[in-house]
Each structure stands twice: as C-alpha cells, then as structure tokens.
Coordinates of C-alpha atoms and ligand atoms in Angstrom, one line a residue:
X1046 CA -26.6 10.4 -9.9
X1047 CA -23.3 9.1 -10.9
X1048 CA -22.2 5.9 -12.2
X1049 CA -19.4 3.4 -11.0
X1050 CA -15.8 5.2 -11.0
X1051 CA -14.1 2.7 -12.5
X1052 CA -16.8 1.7 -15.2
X1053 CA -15.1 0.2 -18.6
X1054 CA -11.8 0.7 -17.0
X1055 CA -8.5 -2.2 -17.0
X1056 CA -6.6 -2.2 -13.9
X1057 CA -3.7 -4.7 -13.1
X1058 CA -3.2 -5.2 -9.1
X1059 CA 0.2 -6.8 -7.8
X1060 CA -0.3 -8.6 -4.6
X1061 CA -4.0 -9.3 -5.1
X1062 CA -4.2 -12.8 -3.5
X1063 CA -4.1 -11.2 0.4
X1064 CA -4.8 -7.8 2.2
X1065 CA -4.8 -4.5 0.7
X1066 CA -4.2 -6.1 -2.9
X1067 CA -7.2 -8.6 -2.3
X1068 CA -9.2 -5.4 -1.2
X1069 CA -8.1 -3.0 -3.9
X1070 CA -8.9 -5.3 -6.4
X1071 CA -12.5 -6.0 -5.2
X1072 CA -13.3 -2.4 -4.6
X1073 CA -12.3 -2.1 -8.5
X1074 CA -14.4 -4.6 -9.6
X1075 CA -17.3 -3.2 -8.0
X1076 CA -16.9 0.2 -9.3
X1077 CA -17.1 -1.5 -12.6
X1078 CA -13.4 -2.1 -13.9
X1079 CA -11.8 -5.7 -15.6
X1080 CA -9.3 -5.9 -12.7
X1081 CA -6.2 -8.8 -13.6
X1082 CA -5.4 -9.9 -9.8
X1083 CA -1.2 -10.3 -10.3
X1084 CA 0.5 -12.7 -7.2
X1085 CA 3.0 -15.2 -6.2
X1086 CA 0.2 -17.2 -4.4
X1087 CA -1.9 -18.8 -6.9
X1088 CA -3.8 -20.6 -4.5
X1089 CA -5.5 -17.5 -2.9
X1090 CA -5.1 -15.6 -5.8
X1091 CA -7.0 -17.8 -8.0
X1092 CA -9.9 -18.4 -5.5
X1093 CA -10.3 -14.5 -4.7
X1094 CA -10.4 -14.2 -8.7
X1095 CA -12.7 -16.9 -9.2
X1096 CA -15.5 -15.3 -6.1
X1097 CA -14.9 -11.9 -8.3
X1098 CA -16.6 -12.9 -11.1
X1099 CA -16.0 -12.3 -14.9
X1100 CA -14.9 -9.0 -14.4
X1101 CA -11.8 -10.6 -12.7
X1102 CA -8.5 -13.1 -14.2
X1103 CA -5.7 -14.4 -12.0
X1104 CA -2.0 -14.4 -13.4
X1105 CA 1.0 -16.1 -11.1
X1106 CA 3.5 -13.0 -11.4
X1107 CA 6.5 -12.6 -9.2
X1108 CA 6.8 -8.8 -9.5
X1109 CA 11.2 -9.0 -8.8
X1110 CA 11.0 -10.7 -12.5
X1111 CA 10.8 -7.8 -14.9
X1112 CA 9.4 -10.8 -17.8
X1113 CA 6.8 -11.6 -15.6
X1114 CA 5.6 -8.1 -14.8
X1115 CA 6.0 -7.7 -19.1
X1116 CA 3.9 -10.4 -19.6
X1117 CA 0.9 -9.5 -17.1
X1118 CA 0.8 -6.1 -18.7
X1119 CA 0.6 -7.8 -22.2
X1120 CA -1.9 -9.8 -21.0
X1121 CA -4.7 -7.1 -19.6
X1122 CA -3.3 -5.3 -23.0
X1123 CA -4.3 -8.3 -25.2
X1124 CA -7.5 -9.1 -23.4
X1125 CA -9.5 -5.7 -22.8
X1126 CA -7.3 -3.5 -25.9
X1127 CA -5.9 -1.1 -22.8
X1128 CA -4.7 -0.7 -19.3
X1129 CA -6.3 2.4 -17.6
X1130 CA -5.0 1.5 -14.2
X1131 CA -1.4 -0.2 -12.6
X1132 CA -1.2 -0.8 -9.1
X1133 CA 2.4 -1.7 -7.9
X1134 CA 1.5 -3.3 -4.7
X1135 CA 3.1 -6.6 -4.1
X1136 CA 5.2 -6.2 -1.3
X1137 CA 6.7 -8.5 2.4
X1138 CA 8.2 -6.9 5.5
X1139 CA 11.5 -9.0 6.1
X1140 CA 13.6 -9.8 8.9
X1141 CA 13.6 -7.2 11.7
X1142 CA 17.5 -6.5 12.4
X1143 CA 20.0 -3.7 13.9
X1144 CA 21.7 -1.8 11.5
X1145 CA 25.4 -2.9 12.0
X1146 CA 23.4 -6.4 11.0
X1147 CA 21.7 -6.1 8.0
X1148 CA 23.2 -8.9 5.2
X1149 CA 23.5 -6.8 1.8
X1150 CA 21.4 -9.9 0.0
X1151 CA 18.9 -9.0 2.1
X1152 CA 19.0 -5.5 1.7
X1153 CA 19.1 -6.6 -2.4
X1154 CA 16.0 -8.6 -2.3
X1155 CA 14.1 -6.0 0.2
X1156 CA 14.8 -3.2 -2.7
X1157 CA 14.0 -5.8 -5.3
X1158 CA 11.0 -6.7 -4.1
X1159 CA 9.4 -3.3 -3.1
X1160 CA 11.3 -0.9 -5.2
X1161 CA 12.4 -2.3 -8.5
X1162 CA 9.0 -4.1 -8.7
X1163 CA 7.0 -0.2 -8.9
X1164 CA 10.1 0.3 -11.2
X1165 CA 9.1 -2.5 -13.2
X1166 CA 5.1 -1.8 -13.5
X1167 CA 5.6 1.8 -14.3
X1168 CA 8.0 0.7 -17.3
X1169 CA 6.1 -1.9 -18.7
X1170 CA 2.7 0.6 -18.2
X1171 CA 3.6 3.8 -20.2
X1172 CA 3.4 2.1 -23.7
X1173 CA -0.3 1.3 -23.3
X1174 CA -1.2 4.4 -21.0
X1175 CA 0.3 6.6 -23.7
X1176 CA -1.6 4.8 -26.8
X1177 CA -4.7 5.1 -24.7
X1178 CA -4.1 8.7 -24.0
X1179 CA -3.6 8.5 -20.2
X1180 CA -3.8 6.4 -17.1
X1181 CA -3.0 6.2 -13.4
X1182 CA -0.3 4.4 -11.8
X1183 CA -0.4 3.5 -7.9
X1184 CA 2.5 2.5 -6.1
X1185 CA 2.2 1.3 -2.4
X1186 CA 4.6 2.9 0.3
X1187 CA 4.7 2.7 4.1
X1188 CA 4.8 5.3 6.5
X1189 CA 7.8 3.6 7.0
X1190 CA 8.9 5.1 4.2
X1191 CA 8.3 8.1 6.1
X1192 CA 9.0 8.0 9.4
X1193 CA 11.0 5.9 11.4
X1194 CA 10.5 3.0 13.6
X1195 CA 7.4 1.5 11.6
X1196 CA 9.5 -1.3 9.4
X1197 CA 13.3 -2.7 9.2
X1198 CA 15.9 -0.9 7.6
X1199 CA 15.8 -2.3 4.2
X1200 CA 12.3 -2.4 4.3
X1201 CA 12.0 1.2 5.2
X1202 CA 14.7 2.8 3.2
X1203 CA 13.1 0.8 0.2
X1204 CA 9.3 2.5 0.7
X1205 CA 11.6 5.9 0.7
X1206 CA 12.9 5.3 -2.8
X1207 CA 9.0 4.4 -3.7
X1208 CA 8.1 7.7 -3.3
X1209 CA 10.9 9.7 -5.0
X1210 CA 10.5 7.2 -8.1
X1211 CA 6.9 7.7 -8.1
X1212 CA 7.8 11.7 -8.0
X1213 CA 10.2 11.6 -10.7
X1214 CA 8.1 9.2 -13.0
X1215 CA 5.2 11.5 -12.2
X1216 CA 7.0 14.5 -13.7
X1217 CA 8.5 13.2 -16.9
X1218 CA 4.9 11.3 -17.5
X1219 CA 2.3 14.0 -16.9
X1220 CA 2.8 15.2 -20.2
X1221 CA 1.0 12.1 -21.7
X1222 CA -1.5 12.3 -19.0
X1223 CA 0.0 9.7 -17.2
X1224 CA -0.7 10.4 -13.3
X1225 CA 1.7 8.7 -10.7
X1226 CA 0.7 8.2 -6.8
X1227 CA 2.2 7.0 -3.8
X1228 CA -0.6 5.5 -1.5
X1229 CA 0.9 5.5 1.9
X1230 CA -0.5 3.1 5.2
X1231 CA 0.1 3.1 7.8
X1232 CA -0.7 0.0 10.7
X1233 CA -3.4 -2.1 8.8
X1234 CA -4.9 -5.4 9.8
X1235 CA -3.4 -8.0 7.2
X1236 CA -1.5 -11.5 7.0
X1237 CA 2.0 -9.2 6.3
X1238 CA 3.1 -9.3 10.0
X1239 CA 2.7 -13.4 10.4
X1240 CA 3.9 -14.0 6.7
X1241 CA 7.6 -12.3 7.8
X1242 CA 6.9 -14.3 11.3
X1243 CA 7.2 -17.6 9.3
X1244 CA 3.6 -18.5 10.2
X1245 CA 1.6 -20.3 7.3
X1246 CA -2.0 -21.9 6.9
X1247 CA -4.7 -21.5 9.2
X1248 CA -2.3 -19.6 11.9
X1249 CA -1.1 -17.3 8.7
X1250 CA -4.9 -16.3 8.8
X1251 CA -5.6 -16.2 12.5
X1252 CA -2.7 -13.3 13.0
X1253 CA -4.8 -11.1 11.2
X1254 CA -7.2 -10.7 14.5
X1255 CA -3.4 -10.4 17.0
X1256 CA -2.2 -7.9 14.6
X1257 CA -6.0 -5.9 14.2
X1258 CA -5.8 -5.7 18.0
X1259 CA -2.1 -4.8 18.4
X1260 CA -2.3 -2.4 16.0
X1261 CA -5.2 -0.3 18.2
X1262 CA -3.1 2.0 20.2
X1263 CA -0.4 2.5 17.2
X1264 CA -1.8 5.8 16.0
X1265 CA -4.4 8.8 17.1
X1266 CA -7.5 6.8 15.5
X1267 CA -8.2 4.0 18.0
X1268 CA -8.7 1.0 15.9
X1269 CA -6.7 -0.9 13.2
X1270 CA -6.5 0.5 9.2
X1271 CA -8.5 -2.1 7.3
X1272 CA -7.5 -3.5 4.2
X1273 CA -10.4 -1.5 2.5
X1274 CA -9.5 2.3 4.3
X1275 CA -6.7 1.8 1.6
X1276 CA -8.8 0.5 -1.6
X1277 CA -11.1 3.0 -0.9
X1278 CA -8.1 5.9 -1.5
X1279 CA -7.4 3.9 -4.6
X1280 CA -10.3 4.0 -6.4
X1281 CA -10.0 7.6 -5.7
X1282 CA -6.7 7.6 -7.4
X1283 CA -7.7 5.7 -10.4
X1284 CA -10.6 7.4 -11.1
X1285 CA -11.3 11.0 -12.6
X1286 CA -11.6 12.5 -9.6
X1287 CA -8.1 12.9 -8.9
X1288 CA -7.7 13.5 -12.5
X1289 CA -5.3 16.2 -11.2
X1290 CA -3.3 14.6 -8.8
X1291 CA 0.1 13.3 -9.5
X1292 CA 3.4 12.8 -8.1
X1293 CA 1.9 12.8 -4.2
X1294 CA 1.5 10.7 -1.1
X1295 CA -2.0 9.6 -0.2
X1296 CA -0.8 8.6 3.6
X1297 CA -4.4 6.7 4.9
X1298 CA -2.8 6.1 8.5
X1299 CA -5.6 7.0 11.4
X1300 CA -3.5 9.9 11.7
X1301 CA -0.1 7.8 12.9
X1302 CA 3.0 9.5 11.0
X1303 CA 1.5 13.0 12.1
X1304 CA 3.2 13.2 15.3
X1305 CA 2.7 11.2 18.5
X1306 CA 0.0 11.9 21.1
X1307 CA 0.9 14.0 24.3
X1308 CA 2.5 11.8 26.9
X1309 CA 1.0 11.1 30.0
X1310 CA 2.8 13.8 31.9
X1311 CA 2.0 16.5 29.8
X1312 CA -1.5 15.1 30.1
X1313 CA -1.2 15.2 33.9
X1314 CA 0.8 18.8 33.7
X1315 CA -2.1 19.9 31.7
X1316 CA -4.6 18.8 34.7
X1317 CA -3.0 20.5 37.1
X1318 CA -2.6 23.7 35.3
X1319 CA -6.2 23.7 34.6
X1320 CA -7.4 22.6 38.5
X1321 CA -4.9 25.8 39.5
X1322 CA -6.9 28.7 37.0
X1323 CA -10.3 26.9 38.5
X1324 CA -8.8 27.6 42.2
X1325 CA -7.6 31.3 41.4
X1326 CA -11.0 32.0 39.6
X1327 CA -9.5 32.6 35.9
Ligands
LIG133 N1 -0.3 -4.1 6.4 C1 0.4 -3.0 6.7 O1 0.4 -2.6 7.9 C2 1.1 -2.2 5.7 C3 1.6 -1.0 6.1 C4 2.3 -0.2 5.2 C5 2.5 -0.7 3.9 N2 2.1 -1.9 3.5 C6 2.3 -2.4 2.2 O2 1.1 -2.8 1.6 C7 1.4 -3.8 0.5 C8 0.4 -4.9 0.7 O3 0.7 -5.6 1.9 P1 -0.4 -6.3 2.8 O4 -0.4 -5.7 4.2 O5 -1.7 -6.3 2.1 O6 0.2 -7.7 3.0 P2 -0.3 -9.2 2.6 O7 0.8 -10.1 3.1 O8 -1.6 -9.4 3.1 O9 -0.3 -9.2 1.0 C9 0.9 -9.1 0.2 C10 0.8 -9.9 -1.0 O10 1.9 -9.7 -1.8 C11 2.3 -11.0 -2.4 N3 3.7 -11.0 -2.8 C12 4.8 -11.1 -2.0 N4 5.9 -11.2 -2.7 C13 5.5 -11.1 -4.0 C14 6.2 -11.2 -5.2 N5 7.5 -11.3 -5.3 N6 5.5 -11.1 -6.4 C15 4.1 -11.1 -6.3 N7 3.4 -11.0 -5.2 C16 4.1 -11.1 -4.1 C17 1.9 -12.0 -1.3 O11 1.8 -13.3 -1.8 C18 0.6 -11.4 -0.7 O12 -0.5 -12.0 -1.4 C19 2.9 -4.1 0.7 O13 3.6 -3.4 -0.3 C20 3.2 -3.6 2.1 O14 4.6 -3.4 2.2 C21 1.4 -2.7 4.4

C-alpha cells in the first residue's frame, strides 16, 4: 500500500479562501502536506485554515503585489525549512465587454491579476525549489485560455499568456528539477461568476447552486466541474507521479474545449439515414 502523496511536503496555494483554491488546499492537506492558504479574503481564508487543522496557516496576500507574494514564500520557507509545491491560483473573471470596448486599465489589472501573479510565484519559488533539489509549480488557466467564448477578452487573452509562461519557465527550470504545469478548467461550480456579478454575502454563496446548474449543458459531461475534479489533478501534479511532466496543460473540463456536440440536425440527418438502410435492408 502506498502512503499519502503529499506526505512531509510544503505547498503554498493562492486563492485558498474559495473554490478551487479552498479545494486544492484541503486535498493537500489530506494527502499529508503543511499547505500555507495565500488570499485577499482573510475572513474565509482564515476560517477554512482554522477547520484544516495544524497542518494548515493563513497569510492575507494580494498576489498583483510582488512583496506580498515575497513574503508568503519566505514564510512557508521560514516555517517548514522548504517549499515543495507553488500553486498560482488566485484569479477573478472581470467585466464581460465587446472588444472595441475594453478600458486598457482593465485590461492592465486583468493581466496583473492572472498573469503577472503566476509570474510572481514562479520567481519568488525557484530559490527554495532549487536548494531543496526540485519542486512543482501549478499555475491555473482557463479553457478560456484556449478557446474562445468561455471568458472576456482580457480575461482570456491573460489565461493564454499563462500557459506560454508556464512553457517557457518549464524549459529553463527542468534542469534543477523544477516541473512547471498549467492546470486547465473548464465550467466549474464556484463563487467566481457572482463575485464578477457584484453579488456579496449570503447571495455570493447561493450562486454557487445557479452557476452548478447553468453550467450542466456547457460541455459533453452532463453535470458541472466541481471544485475538487481540479484538486484532485493537482495533487497529481505535485506529487511524484508526474515526476515527469512539465511544461503541459492538464485541461479537467468534462470534455468542453474538445469540440462541440453534433447539432440537432445532424442528429436528426443521422436518424433518417439510419431509418433509410433499415427500409432497403442494409
Ligand atoms: N470556476 C470556473 O469555472 C473557472 C474556470 C476556469 C478557470 N478558473 C480559474 O480558477 C481559479 C480559481 O477560481 P475559482 O473558480 O475557484 O473562483 P473563486 O472566486 O471561488 O476563488 C478565487 C479566489 O481568489 C481570490 N483572489 C482574487 N483576487 C485576489 C488577489 N489579488 N490576491 C489574492 N487572492 C485573490 C478570491 O478572494 C477568491 O478567494 C482562477 O484563477 C480562475 O480564473 C475558474
């Protein structure tokens, strides 16, 4: 039998107060690592932290402030003498607009926020991952990133740049054992679509139910991703056993940026092609 895969391990998780963060970050502490939950929301944060256990701390970081992201990464350093695991997941969805509308401080703080943030937590990583010999680095894209029509623009074009910074750093960092991985959802039941609605409090948490629903028909699988479909992939890359995996996209998406499903008059094309060979014997 084998143990825990993340037994003895560090692992720092942006974003951890909500959703996939929240997830990922429990999943990690049950497979046995010291997991630092890193968020803007201290209230949540702290609380999620606090239900964790010993194995868990909660830091207020705002992952657009390169000292804050410094100082988190100091502090898993300082408290458990290494960081085995980074996962660049903070992230918000932003104001859905048409092209010819898009302010450029919006498209600034959209890139901020989900691109120079993984830019940020790889940086402020290597130094510890290199004296420890290795580690793995997770950043979290979209399949907006990779297809269209599943974000805004900014938000979009920023998950894009994820994954060709994650490539690049995966390259230039393999060499120090240093493994670098996109992981890619798609529709997944979480508080992201009524935090960029403006909703807050007890409505904040009710969306997640709308949004689980809405999001049934949005890809081949018929039921929502789950906050845990994702941490799930990431203990798998965090752990040994994608020890030789780096520089991908690990898309968890029910299938959704594969293609879309036959429309209904193929379907019905289909039928009557089929009723025709039953007629003529074939
Ligand atoms: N839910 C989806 O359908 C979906 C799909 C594709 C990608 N994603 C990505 O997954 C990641 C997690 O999103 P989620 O769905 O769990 O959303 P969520 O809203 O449940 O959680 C996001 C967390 O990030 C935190 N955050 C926002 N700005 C921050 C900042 N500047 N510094 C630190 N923390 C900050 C929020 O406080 C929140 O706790 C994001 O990067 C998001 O873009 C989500």
């Amino acid at each position: 039998m084998t143990g825990p895969a993340l037994a003895g391990r560090t692992a720092l998780v942006t974003g951890a107060a909500s959703g996939i963060g929240a997830a990922v970050a429990t999943r990690f502490v049950a497979e046995g690592a010291s997991v630092l939950l890193c968020d803007v929301d201290e209230e949540r944060g702290t609380a999620l932290a606090a239900e964790l256990g010993t194995a868990a701390r909660f830091r207020r970081v705002d992952v657009t402030e390169e000292d804050d992201v410094a100082g988190a990464v100091a502090e898993a350093v300082e408290r458990h003498g290494r960081l085995d695991c980074m996962v660049n997941n903070a992230g918000a969805v932003g104001r859905w607009r048409f092209v010819d509308d898009v302010p450029a401080a919006e498209w600034d703080a959209a890139f901020a926020l989900l691109c120079r943030s993984v830019l940020f937590g790889i940086k402020h990583a290597v130094a510890p991952m290199r004296a420890a010999g290795g580690g793995s680095i997770i950043a979290t894209g979209s399949v907006a990133g990779l297809r269209t029509g599943y974000g805004p623009h900014a938000y979009g074009a920023a998950k894009a740049a994820v994954v060709q910074l994650v490539r690049s750093a995966a390259v230039e960092l393999a060499a120090d054992r240093i493994r670098v991985n996109t992981l890619v959802p798609g529709g997944v039941a979480t508080r992201i679509v009524g935090h960029g609605a403006g909703l807050t409090g007890d409505a904040l948490d009710r969306s997640v139910d709308l949004v689980r629903a809405d999001l049934r028909s949005l890809q081949p699988m018929p039921r929502a991703g789950e906050p845990d479909d994702l941490a799930a992939a990431a203990v798998f890359l965090a752990s040994d056993a994608s020890g030789f995996v780096t520089g991908q996209e690990l898309v968890v998406d029910g299938g959704a940026s594969v293609g879309r499903q036959w429309p209904a008059d193929a379907v019905r094309m289909a039928e009557r092609a089929r009723q025709r060979d039953r007629e003529r014997g074939r």
